[in-house]
Structure formats: structure tokens, C-alpha cells
Coordinates of C-alpha atoms and ligand atoms in Angstrom, one line a residue:
M1 CA 202.7 109.7 168.0
R2 CA 204.0 111.6 165.1
D3 CA 203.7 115.3 164.1
P4 CA 200.2 115.7 162.7
G5 CA 201.5 117.7 159.8
E6 CA 203.8 115.1 158.6
A7 CA 201.3 113.1 156.5
L8 CA 200.6 116.2 154.4
A9 CA 204.2 116.7 153.4
S10 CA 204.5 113.0 152.8
A11 CA 201.4 113.0 150.5
K12 CA 202.7 115.8 148.5
A13 CA 206.1 114.4 148.1
A14 CA 204.6 111.0 147.1
A15 CA 202.3 112.6 144.5
D16 CA 205.3 114.5 143.0
R17 CA 207.4 111.4 142.8
I18 CA 204.5 109.3 141.2
V19 CA 203.9 112.1 138.7
K20 CA 207.6 112.2 137.9
A21 CA 207.5 108.5 137.2
K22 CA 204.7 108.9 134.7
R23 CA 206.7 107.6 131.8
L24 CA 206.6 104.1 133.3
N25 CA 202.8 103.9 132.8
A26 CA 202.7 102.2 136.2
M27 CA 199.9 104.5 137.7
L28 CA 196.4 104.3 136.3
T29 CA 195.0 107.2 138.5
P30 CA 195.2 110.6 136.9
A31 CA 197.6 113.0 138.6
K32 CA 195.0 115.6 139.6
E33 CA 192.7 113.0 141.2
L34 CA 195.6 111.4 143.0
R35 CA 196.8 114.7 144.5
K36 CA 193.3 115.7 145.7
S37 CA 192.8 112.3 147.3
L38 CA 196.2 112.1 148.9
D39 CA 195.7 115.6 150.4
Q40 CA 192.3 114.5 151.8
Q41 CA 193.6 111.3 153.2
A42 CA 196.6 113.0 154.8
K43 CA 194.2 115.4 156.6
A44 CA 192.0 112.4 157.8
A45 CA 195.0 110.2 158.9
H46 CA 195.5 109.7 162.6
P47 CA 199.0 110.4 163.7
S48 CA 199.0 107.4 166.1
G49 CA 198.8 104.9 163.2
V50 CA 201.7 102.6 162.8
L51 CA 201.9 103.5 159.1
Y52 CA 201.1 107.2 159.6
G53 CA 201.9 109.1 156.4
M54 CA 203.3 106.1 154.5
P55 CA 202.3 106.2 150.8
V56 CA 201.2 102.7 149.7
A57 CA 200.1 102.3 146.0
V58 CA 197.4 99.6 145.3
K59 CA 197.1 97.3 142.5
D60 CA 194.0 97.9 140.4
N61 CA 192.4 94.6 141.1
I62 CA 192.0 95.6 144.7
C63 CA 188.8 97.6 145.4
T64 CA 189.0 101.1 146.6
V65 CA 186.2 103.7 147.0
E66 CA 188.2 106.8 146.2
F67 CA 189.6 105.5 142.8
T68 CA 188.3 103.3 140.0
T69 CA 189.0 99.6 140.0
T70 CA 189.5 98.3 136.4
C71 CA 191.7 95.2 136.9
G72 CA 193.6 96.4 133.8
S73 CA 190.5 95.5 131.7
K74 CA 188.3 97.3 129.3
I75 CA 185.3 95.5 130.7
L76 CA 185.6 97.4 133.9
E77 CA 186.7 100.8 132.4
G78 CA 185.5 103.6 134.8
Y79 CA 184.2 101.1 137.4
R80 CA 184.0 102.4 140.8
S81 CA 183.4 99.9 143.6
P82 CA 180.8 100.7 146.2
Y83 CA 182.9 99.1 148.9
E84 CA 186.6 98.8 149.7
A85 CA 188.9 95.8 150.3
T86 CA 189.6 94.9 153.9
A87 CA 193.3 95.3 153.3
V88 CA 192.7 98.8 152.1
T89 CA 190.5 99.7 155.1
K90 CA 193.3 98.3 157.4
L91 CA 195.9 100.4 155.7
K92 CA 193.9 103.6 156.1
A93 CA 193.1 102.8 159.7
A94 CA 196.9 102.5 160.3
G95 CA 197.4 106.0 158.8
A96 CA 198.8 104.9 155.5
L97 CA 198.0 107.0 152.4
V98 CA 196.4 105.0 149.5
S99 CA 198.5 106.3 146.6
G100 CA 196.5 105.5 143.5
K101 CA 195.9 102.3 141.5
T102 CA 198.7 100.5 139.7
N103 CA 198.6 99.1 136.2
C104 CA 198.6 95.3 135.8
D105 CA 197.9 92.5 133.4
E106 CA 194.2 92.2 132.8
F107 CA 192.6 90.4 135.8
A108 CA 196.1 89.6 137.0
M109 CA 196.7 87.1 134.1
G110 CA 200.2 87.6 132.9
S111 CA 203.9 88.0 133.8
S112 CA 204.8 91.2 132.0
T113 CA 201.9 93.7 132.2
E114 CA 201.7 93.4 128.4
H115 CA 198.2 92.0 128.8
S116 CA 196.9 95.3 130.4
A117 CA 194.2 97.0 128.2
Y118 CA 195.9 100.3 129.4
G119 CA 199.3 99.6 127.8
R120 CA 202.4 97.9 129.2
V121 CA 204.5 99.2 132.2
L122 CA 208.1 100.0 131.5
H123 CA 210.9 98.5 133.5
P124 CA 212.3 101.3 135.7
L125 CA 215.9 100.6 134.6
D126 CA 215.3 99.8 130.9
K127 CA 212.3 101.0 128.9
H128 CA 212.7 98.2 126.3
R129 CA 212.1 95.7 129.0
V130 CA 209.1 94.5 131.1
P131 CA 208.8 94.9 134.9
G132 CA 207.3 91.5 135.2
G133 CA 203.7 90.9 136.2
S134 CA 201.0 90.9 136.9
S135 CA 201.7 93.3 139.7
G136 CA 204.2 95.1 137.4
G137 CA 202.9 98.6 138.0
S138 CA 203.3 98.2 141.8
A139 CA 206.8 96.7 141.3
A140 CA 207.9 99.4 138.9
L141 CA 206.8 102.2 141.2
V142 CA 208.5 100.8 144.2
G143 CA 211.6 100.0 142.0
A144 CA 211.7 103.6 140.8
G145 CA 211.6 104.9 144.4
A146 CA 208.2 106.7 143.9
V147 CA 206.5 104.8 146.8
P148 CA 208.1 102.7 149.6
A149 CA 205.6 99.9 149.3
A150 CA 202.6 98.8 147.3
L151 CA 200.0 96.1 147.4
G152 CA 200.0 93.5 144.7
S153 CA 198.2 90.2 144.3
E154 CA 199.4 86.7 143.9
T155 CA 197.8 83.7 142.2
G156 CA 200.9 82.2 140.8
G157 CA 203.8 84.5 141.5
S158 CA 202.5 88.0 140.5
V159 CA 204.1 89.7 143.4
R160 CA 207.5 87.8 143.6
Q161 CA 208.1 87.6 139.9
P162 CA 207.9 91.4 139.3
A163 CA 209.7 92.0 142.6
S164 CA 212.6 89.9 141.3
L165 CA 212.6 91.7 138.0
C166 CA 212.5 95.2 139.5
G167 CA 215.0 94.7 142.3
V168 CA 212.6 95.0 145.2
V169 CA 211.2 92.8 148.0
G170 CA 207.9 90.9 147.3
I171 CA 206.1 88.9 150.0
K172 CA 203.2 86.4 149.3
P173 CA 201.6 85.5 152.6
T174 CA 200.2 82.0 153.5
Y175 CA 196.8 81.4 152.0
G176 CA 194.3 82.6 154.6
R177 CA 196.7 85.2 156.2
V178 CA 195.2 88.2 154.5
S179 CA 191.5 88.8 153.8
R180 CA 190.5 88.4 150.1
Y181 CA 187.5 90.6 150.6
G182 CA 187.6 93.2 147.8
L183 CA 190.4 91.5 145.9
V184 CA 188.8 90.8 142.5
A185 CA 188.7 87.1 142.1
F186 CA 190.9 85.2 139.6
G187 CA 191.6 81.8 141.0
S188 CA 189.9 81.8 144.5
S189 CA 191.8 78.9 145.9
L190 CA 195.2 80.5 145.0
D191 CA 194.6 84.3 145.3
Q192 CA 196.2 86.3 148.1
I193 CA 197.0 90.0 148.4
G194 CA 200.8 90.4 148.7
V195 CA 203.2 93.4 149.3
L196 CA 206.0 94.9 147.4
G197 CA 208.5 97.1 149.4
R198 CA 211.9 98.7 148.8
S199 CA 213.2 96.8 151.9
V200 CA 212.1 93.7 153.8
H201 CA 211.0 95.9 156.7
D202 CA 208.8 98.1 154.5
A203 CA 207.1 95.1 152.9
A204 CA 206.8 93.2 156.2
R205 CA 205.2 96.1 158.2
V206 CA 202.6 96.7 155.5
L207 CA 201.8 93.0 155.5
S208 CA 201.6 92.9 159.3
V209 CA 198.9 95.8 159.1
I210 CA 196.8 94.1 156.4
S211 CA 197.0 90.5 157.9
G212 CA 194.6 89.0 160.4
R213 CA 191.0 87.8 160.8
D214 CA 188.1 89.2 158.7
A215 CA 184.5 88.0 159.2
R216 CA 183.8 89.0 155.5
D217 CA 186.1 86.3 154.1
A218 CA 185.4 82.7 155.2
T219 CA 188.8 81.6 153.8
C220 CA 190.7 84.2 156.0
E221 CA 192.0 82.4 159.1
D222 CA 190.9 83.5 162.6
R223 CA 194.3 84.7 163.7
D224 CA 195.9 87.7 165.1
P225 CA 197.8 90.0 162.7
L226 CA 201.4 88.9 161.9
R227 CA 203.9 90.0 164.6
L228 CA 207.2 91.3 163.1
P229 CA 210.4 89.6 164.2
T230 CA 213.4 91.6 165.1
V231 CA 216.5 91.7 162.9
P232 CA 218.6 88.7 164.0
E233 CA 222.4 88.7 164.6
S234 CA 222.8 85.5 162.7
L235 CA 221.0 82.6 161.1
Q236 CA 222.4 80.1 163.7
G237 CA 219.8 77.3 164.2
F238 CA 218.1 77.8 160.8
V239 CA 218.0 74.8 158.5
I240 CA 217.7 76.0 154.9
G241 CA 216.8 73.5 152.2
I242 CA 218.0 73.9 148.6
P243 CA 215.5 72.0 146.4
K244 CA 217.5 70.4 143.6
E245 CA 214.5 70.7 141.1
Y246 CA 214.8 74.5 141.2
F247 CA 218.4 74.3 139.9
P248 CA 217.9 72.4 136.6
S249 CA 221.0 71.9 134.5
D250 CA 219.8 74.3 131.9
L251 CA 219.4 77.2 134.5
D252 CA 220.8 80.5 133.2
P253 CA 224.4 80.4 134.5
A254 CA 224.4 83.9 135.9
V255 CA 221.2 83.2 137.9
R256 CA 223.0 80.1 139.2
R257 CA 226.0 82.1 140.2
A258 CA 223.9 84.7 142.0
C259 CA 222.1 81.9 143.9
E260 CA 225.3 80.0 144.8
R261 CA 226.8 83.3 146.2
A262 CA 223.6 83.7 148.2
I263 CA 223.8 80.2 149.5
R264 CA 227.5 80.8 150.6
L265 CA 226.3 83.9 152.5
L266 CA 223.5 81.9 154.1
R267 CA 226.3 79.5 155.4
E268 CA 228.4 82.4 156.6
L269 CA 225.4 83.7 158.6
G270 CA 225.4 80.4 160.4
A271 CA 222.5 78.7 158.7
A272 CA 222.8 74.8 158.1
V273 CA 222.2 74.3 154.4
R274 CA 221.2 71.1 152.9
E275 CA 220.1 69.7 149.5
V276 CA 216.4 68.5 149.5
S277 CA 214.1 67.2 146.8
L278 CA 210.5 68.2 145.8
P279 CA 209.9 65.4 143.3
H280 CA 206.7 66.7 141.8
T281 CA 208.0 70.2 140.9
S282 CA 208.0 69.7 137.1
Y283 CA 204.2 69.2 137.2
A284 CA 203.6 72.6 138.9
V285 CA 203.2 74.8 135.8
P286 CA 200.9 72.5 134.0
T287 CA 198.8 71.9 137.1
Y288 CA 198.6 75.6 137.8
Y289 CA 197.6 76.4 134.2
I290 CA 194.6 74.0 134.6
I291 CA 193.4 75.0 138.1
A292 CA 193.9 78.7 137.7
P293 CA 191.9 79.0 134.4
A294 CA 189.3 76.6 135.7
E295 CA 188.6 78.9 138.6
A296 CA 189.0 82.0 136.4
S297 CA 186.4 80.8 133.9
S298 CA 183.9 80.5 136.7
N299 CA 184.8 83.8 138.4
L300 CA 184.8 85.8 135.3
A301 CA 181.3 84.7 134.3
R302 CA 179.9 87.6 136.3
Y303 CA 181.1 90.2 133.7
D304 CA 178.1 90.2 131.4
G305 CA 177.3 93.8 131.0
A306 CA 174.4 93.6 133.4
R307 CA 176.3 94.2 136.5
Y308 CA 179.5 96.0 136.2
G309 CA 181.2 98.5 134.0
P310 CA 180.3 99.6 130.5
R311 CA 177.8 97.4 128.5
F312 CA 177.6 96.6 124.9
D313 CA 175.0 98.9 123.4
G314 CA 172.2 98.2 121.0
Q315 CA 171.3 94.9 122.6
V316 CA 168.2 93.1 121.4
D317 CA 168.3 90.3 123.8
V318 CA 170.3 89.1 126.7
R319 CA 172.6 86.8 124.7
T320 CA 173.6 89.6 122.4
L321 CA 174.3 91.8 125.5
Y322 CA 176.5 89.1 127.1
R323 CA 178.3 88.3 123.9
G324 CA 178.7 91.9 122.8
T325 CA 180.0 93.0 126.3
R326 CA 182.4 90.1 126.8
G327 CA 183.6 90.1 123.2
A328 CA 184.4 93.7 123.4
G329 CA 185.6 93.8 127.0
F330 CA 188.0 90.9 127.4
G331 CA 191.4 90.9 125.9
P332 CA 193.0 87.8 124.2
E333 CA 194.8 86.3 127.2
V334 CA 191.6 86.5 129.4
R335 CA 189.7 84.9 126.6
R336 CA 192.3 82.2 126.3
R337 CA 192.0 81.4 130.0
I338 CA 188.2 81.4 129.9
L339 CA 188.3 78.9 127.0
V340 CA 190.9 76.6 128.6
G341 CA 189.1 76.8 132.0
T342 CA 185.7 76.0 130.4
Y343 CA 187.3 73.1 128.5
V344 CA 189.0 71.4 131.4
L345 CA 185.8 71.6 133.5
S346 CA 183.5 70.3 130.8
S347 CA 181.9 66.9 131.2
G348 CA 184.2 64.2 129.6
Y349 CA 187.4 66.3 130.2
Y350 CA 186.9 67.1 133.9
D351 CA 188.4 63.7 135.0
A352 CA 191.2 63.9 132.5
Y353 CA 192.3 67.4 133.4
Y354 CA 190.8 69.1 136.4
R355 CA 190.6 66.1 138.7
K356 CA 194.1 65.1 137.8
A357 CA 195.4 68.6 138.4
Q358 CA 193.7 68.6 141.8
Q359 CA 195.4 65.3 142.7
M360 CA 198.8 66.6 141.5
R361 CA 198.2 69.8 143.6
A362 CA 197.9 67.6 146.7
L363 CA 201.2 65.8 145.8
I364 CA 203.0 69.1 145.4
A365 CA 201.7 70.2 148.8
Q366 CA 202.8 66.9 150.3
D367 CA 206.4 67.3 148.8
F368 CA 206.7 70.5 150.9
R369 CA 205.4 68.8 154.1
N370 CA 207.7 66.0 153.7
V371 CA 210.7 68.3 153.6
F372 CA 209.6 70.5 156.5
D373 CA 208.8 67.4 158.6
R374 CA 212.4 66.4 158.3
G375 CA 213.6 69.5 160.1
V376 CA 213.9 72.0 157.3
D377 CA 212.8 75.5 158.3
L378 CA 212.9 77.4 155.0
L379 CA 213.7 76.7 151.3
F380 CA 215.9 78.9 149.2
T381 CA 215.5 79.0 145.3
P382 CA 215.8 81.5 142.4
T383 CA 212.6 83.6 142.1
T384 CA 212.7 83.8 138.3
P385 CA 214.6 81.8 135.6
T386 CA 215.8 85.0 134.1
P387 CA 216.2 88.7 134.7
A388 CA 213.7 91.2 133.1
F389 CA 213.1 90.2 129.5
K390 CA 212.4 92.4 126.5
A391 CA 208.9 93.6 125.7
G392 CA 207.3 91.5 123.0
E393 CA 209.7 88.7 123.4
R394 CA 207.3 86.3 125.0
L395 CA 204.0 87.8 123.8
A396 CA 203.5 85.5 120.9
D397 CA 204.2 82.3 122.9
P398 CA 202.0 82.0 125.8
V399 CA 203.9 78.9 127.1
A400 CA 207.2 80.9 127.2
M401 CA 205.4 83.5 129.2
Y402 CA 203.9 80.9 131.6
L403 CA 207.3 79.5 132.2
S404 CA 208.3 82.8 133.9
D405 CA 206.3 81.4 136.9
I406 CA 208.1 78.0 137.1
F407 CA 209.7 78.7 140.5
T408 CA 206.8 80.6 142.1
V409 CA 203.5 78.8 141.3
T410 CA 204.4 75.9 143.8
A411 CA 204.0 78.1 146.8
N412 CA 200.5 79.2 145.6
L413 CA 199.5 75.5 144.9
A414 CA 200.7 74.6 148.3
G415 CA 199.3 77.7 150.1
L416 CA 202.7 78.5 151.6
P417 CA 204.3 81.9 152.3
A418 CA 207.1 83.0 150.1
L419 CA 209.3 86.0 149.7
S420 CA 211.6 87.4 147.0
L421 CA 214.5 89.7 147.7
P422 CA 217.3 91.1 145.6
I423 CA 220.4 89.0 145.4
G424 CA 222.4 90.7 142.8
R425 CA 222.4 91.9 139.2
I426 CA 222.9 90.4 135.8
K427 CA 224.3 92.8 133.3
G428 CA 222.8 95.6 135.3
L429 CA 219.4 94.0 135.8
P430 CA 218.2 92.9 139.1
I431 CA 217.6 89.2 140.0
G432 CA 215.7 87.9 143.1
G433 CA 216.2 84.9 145.4
Q434 CA 213.2 83.3 147.0
L435 CA 212.5 82.0 150.5
I436 CA 209.6 79.6 150.9
G437 CA 208.3 79.1 154.5
Q438 CA 206.0 76.9 156.4
A439 CA 202.3 77.8 156.6
F440 CA 201.7 80.7 158.9
L441 CA 205.4 81.0 159.8
E442 CA 206.0 84.2 157.9
D443 CA 207.8 85.5 161.0
E444 CA 210.6 82.9 160.5
M445 CA 210.8 83.7 156.8
I446 CA 210.9 87.5 157.4
E447 CA 213.6 87.0 160.2
A448 CA 215.8 85.1 157.7
A449 CA 215.2 87.8 154.9
Y450 CA 216.2 90.5 157.4
A451 CA 219.5 88.7 158.0
I452 CA 220.1 88.1 154.3
E453 CA 219.3 91.7 153.3
R454 CA 221.9 93.1 155.7
V455 CA 224.7 91.3 154.2
F456 CA 223.8 90.8 150.6
P457 CA 225.6 92.6 147.9
A458 CA 222.3 93.2 146.1
V459 CA 223.6 95.4 143.3
E460 CA 226.8 93.4 142.6
E461 CA 227.1 91.6 139.3
A462 CA 226.7 87.8 139.5
Ligands
LIG501 N1 201.7 84.9 135.7 C1 200.8 84.0 136.3 C2 199.5 83.9 135.5 O1 199.6 84.5 134.5 C3 200.5 84.4 137.7 C4 199.5 85.6 137.8 C5 199.3 86.0 139.2 O2 200.0 85.5 140.2 N2 198.2 86.7 139.4 O3 198.6 83.3 135.9

């Protein structure tokens, strides 16, 4: 049991740090509202909770009752959810302080936060660069030291990619490990809430609290919350696979150097390292960009002006209401996804695109099973093909933006847990390495990450 006054001091300090980081545009909750809520939460928090007094910021596509939930979109401007996400309820029950809502790409579609209707988030180390996305607000706040951890969401890499770019730890759990209740749906078969933390331990302990069964989400597995492993002395007994498809000949040489150094350290820690192959990897990005928009086009049909948020005024009939609201409310990337999704699901194209993508998804998942069945415990890869890129650089070319996810979308398609942690710097900018684990074996993945984190020269130039 902690000192009951501790949370109040922690709440005040967190609010001060978040306000100080205002220039990053990472926080969507106004300062006054944030301070007031943090104070109230601190008074209500029970000192016996395992996260007592810990400030945790929450991505704005996760429903909260104390703050608005806009998903970075104009179509939900000012929207206040009548219920809260199970993950948020569990955080509060553990004594954590929900520290405002973080900026993100609209409906979590993007890799830079440049698709937010509320302006882009600045990279904490270089204002001309992006923090990654879509959970870029969460990553930037953790990276700037404003909060020790934040919730993000993953459909194709939105926790790991910004974690890599901001030099923090990002964990995407196995599909079904954490309840999706109250996570605004993007691609329901891919979506999971994930955690960003300044260390493996901070991210892991938040994940452990939000994990576990929930009767309100039928896709959430009936399992106990994740148990945290202890920090191991070595990686003796671990077999780590290096998938050759994640190290293409045109990989950025500095990213390759950082990974090679990491692999040497894995060996020094006692792990057995072996090259493996995941032959369908090159189909992952096109597969993802059929399945995710298909599901999004269906999920986003509910924003019609009749149910949520602001509506287009001056309607004469229901069609004009729908068209006016959606036309004014959705940004260009969301519109692009709805169009692509509707197209690939339409009769005549369904077999050519959507069905093929589903078949490919099964092959990608099978690739992983084949490797794990042959005694490999974990895979190690780069998290992102480059460090943080300049704002504007990929905005005009959606495919260049989509390729930021090349190493992350596979774990979502296969439903596997994956983690990004800092493995060095490239010209001063952080770069992450990724561990991909077996379904529901997050504990092994976290154990390896603990060992790696302890010895890695995370701020050393690659
Ligand atoms: N960047 C990817 C996309 O735009 C992934 C997003 C996510 O994981 N939410 O779809």
C-alpha cells in the first residue's frame, strides 16, 4: 500500500509535464480540463492498486467518459462517449490516472499523425519530423518524458512504428488478449489496444493490467490477465529466428547495422540465433491494404450525422444529411480508405481482391506457424525501414506512407504479439528493433525484451 497522498503529487507533476510539452501538439485535452480531472482521479484512486498514481495518457480513439473521444476526426468533434473502454476501466481500478487524450491520425489511419484533423504531432527531438503514427501523440508524450506510459491502438503497426521513431517501447498484444470494448473500430479483425512505455517494464505492467477476459467483447479470449515475467540473467535456451525477408538488400544500411549489432548482443546474451524464412512477407502490405480498408468501409458507415457528433445542418432529406455530414466530417485519407474498401467488397471485385487477400492472410499466418513449429521461440526484425521522416515527405504519396508499415503489418495479419524497443540512433534519431512472439506467449517476448534492454546501447549511433 502506498501513501494515499502520492497520487495527488503525481497528478500535478504529470499535468505540469504534459502542459510543458504543449508545443508537440500531442495532447488533445485542454490543460484546465486535464488538471481538474487528474486531481479528481487522484483523490478517488485507491492506494492499493498496482498502478497507483501512475499517469497513463490514452489515444483519442479509446472511449473515456471524462474526456471527449474524437479519433482525430472532425466528424466526432466534441463527442463524449456515454461509456468507457474496458481497458480504461481496468486502468482506473488499478489506481492509474487517465492523463488526457492523445492526438492521432484520423480513425488511426496513417503512419505520421499528419492525417489528424487537429494538426500533426511534432517529433520530440526534431520539430520538422513526424513522431510516426497513428498513435504518434502517445509516442511523442512518452518520448518527451511527459508520461511514463500511454495507450495506443494497433491495426497494422500504429503502436510499434511510432515507438520505434520516438525511441520508446511499444507492445502490441496477441489478438484477443485485450478487450476491444470501447476501442473505436477501424479493422475489427486486426485491431488491438497496445501500450507505449519509456521502458519494457512500464509498458508491460500497463499491458498486464488491461489484459484478460471481458464479457463485453466476444473476440477477447477467456484468459487470466498476463503475468509479468522476471528479468532474466541471460537468454540461454531461447531460439531467435532472423527472417531473411525483413533484411532486403535495399534496407537502409544504418538500420541494418543497428540490427546486426542487436543480433550480436542477442548471441552474447546466450540466445541461439538462426536465419529463417517467411516466404509470403512481400504480400503483407498489399494484403493489409485490402483487408483493413474493407473492414473500415463497413465500420465507418455508422458516422452518418444521425448518431454521433456534429451533423450537417440544413438537411432536407436523409441522403443530404448523410452526404453533407460525411463529406464535411471525413478527411482525405479516411475517404480514400472507404472508397478502396467499398470497391474491394463490391460484387465482381470481391473474389479478385477481398477473397484473395483473405487467402493470402492465411498463408502469412501459416509462415509464422511453420517457423515456430520448428523450435523458434521469437523472431527479431527491424521495426521500421527508416528513422523518423520529415513532415510532408510522404503525404503526397500514399504508397510511400503505407510502406512505413512493411515490417509491422504481418503480426496484425497473423494476430501475433510483437514488441518494439530502442536499439540505437541514426544521426541522433532513434530506431527500434522488433520481437515477434507466439500467440499468447507475451511473457516470453517480454522476458527477452527485459534482457535486451538491460544491455543495449540504445542511444549509441549505429
Ligand atoms: N499505418 C497503418 C495504416 O495506416 C496502420 C495503422 C494502425 O495500426 N492503426 O493503416
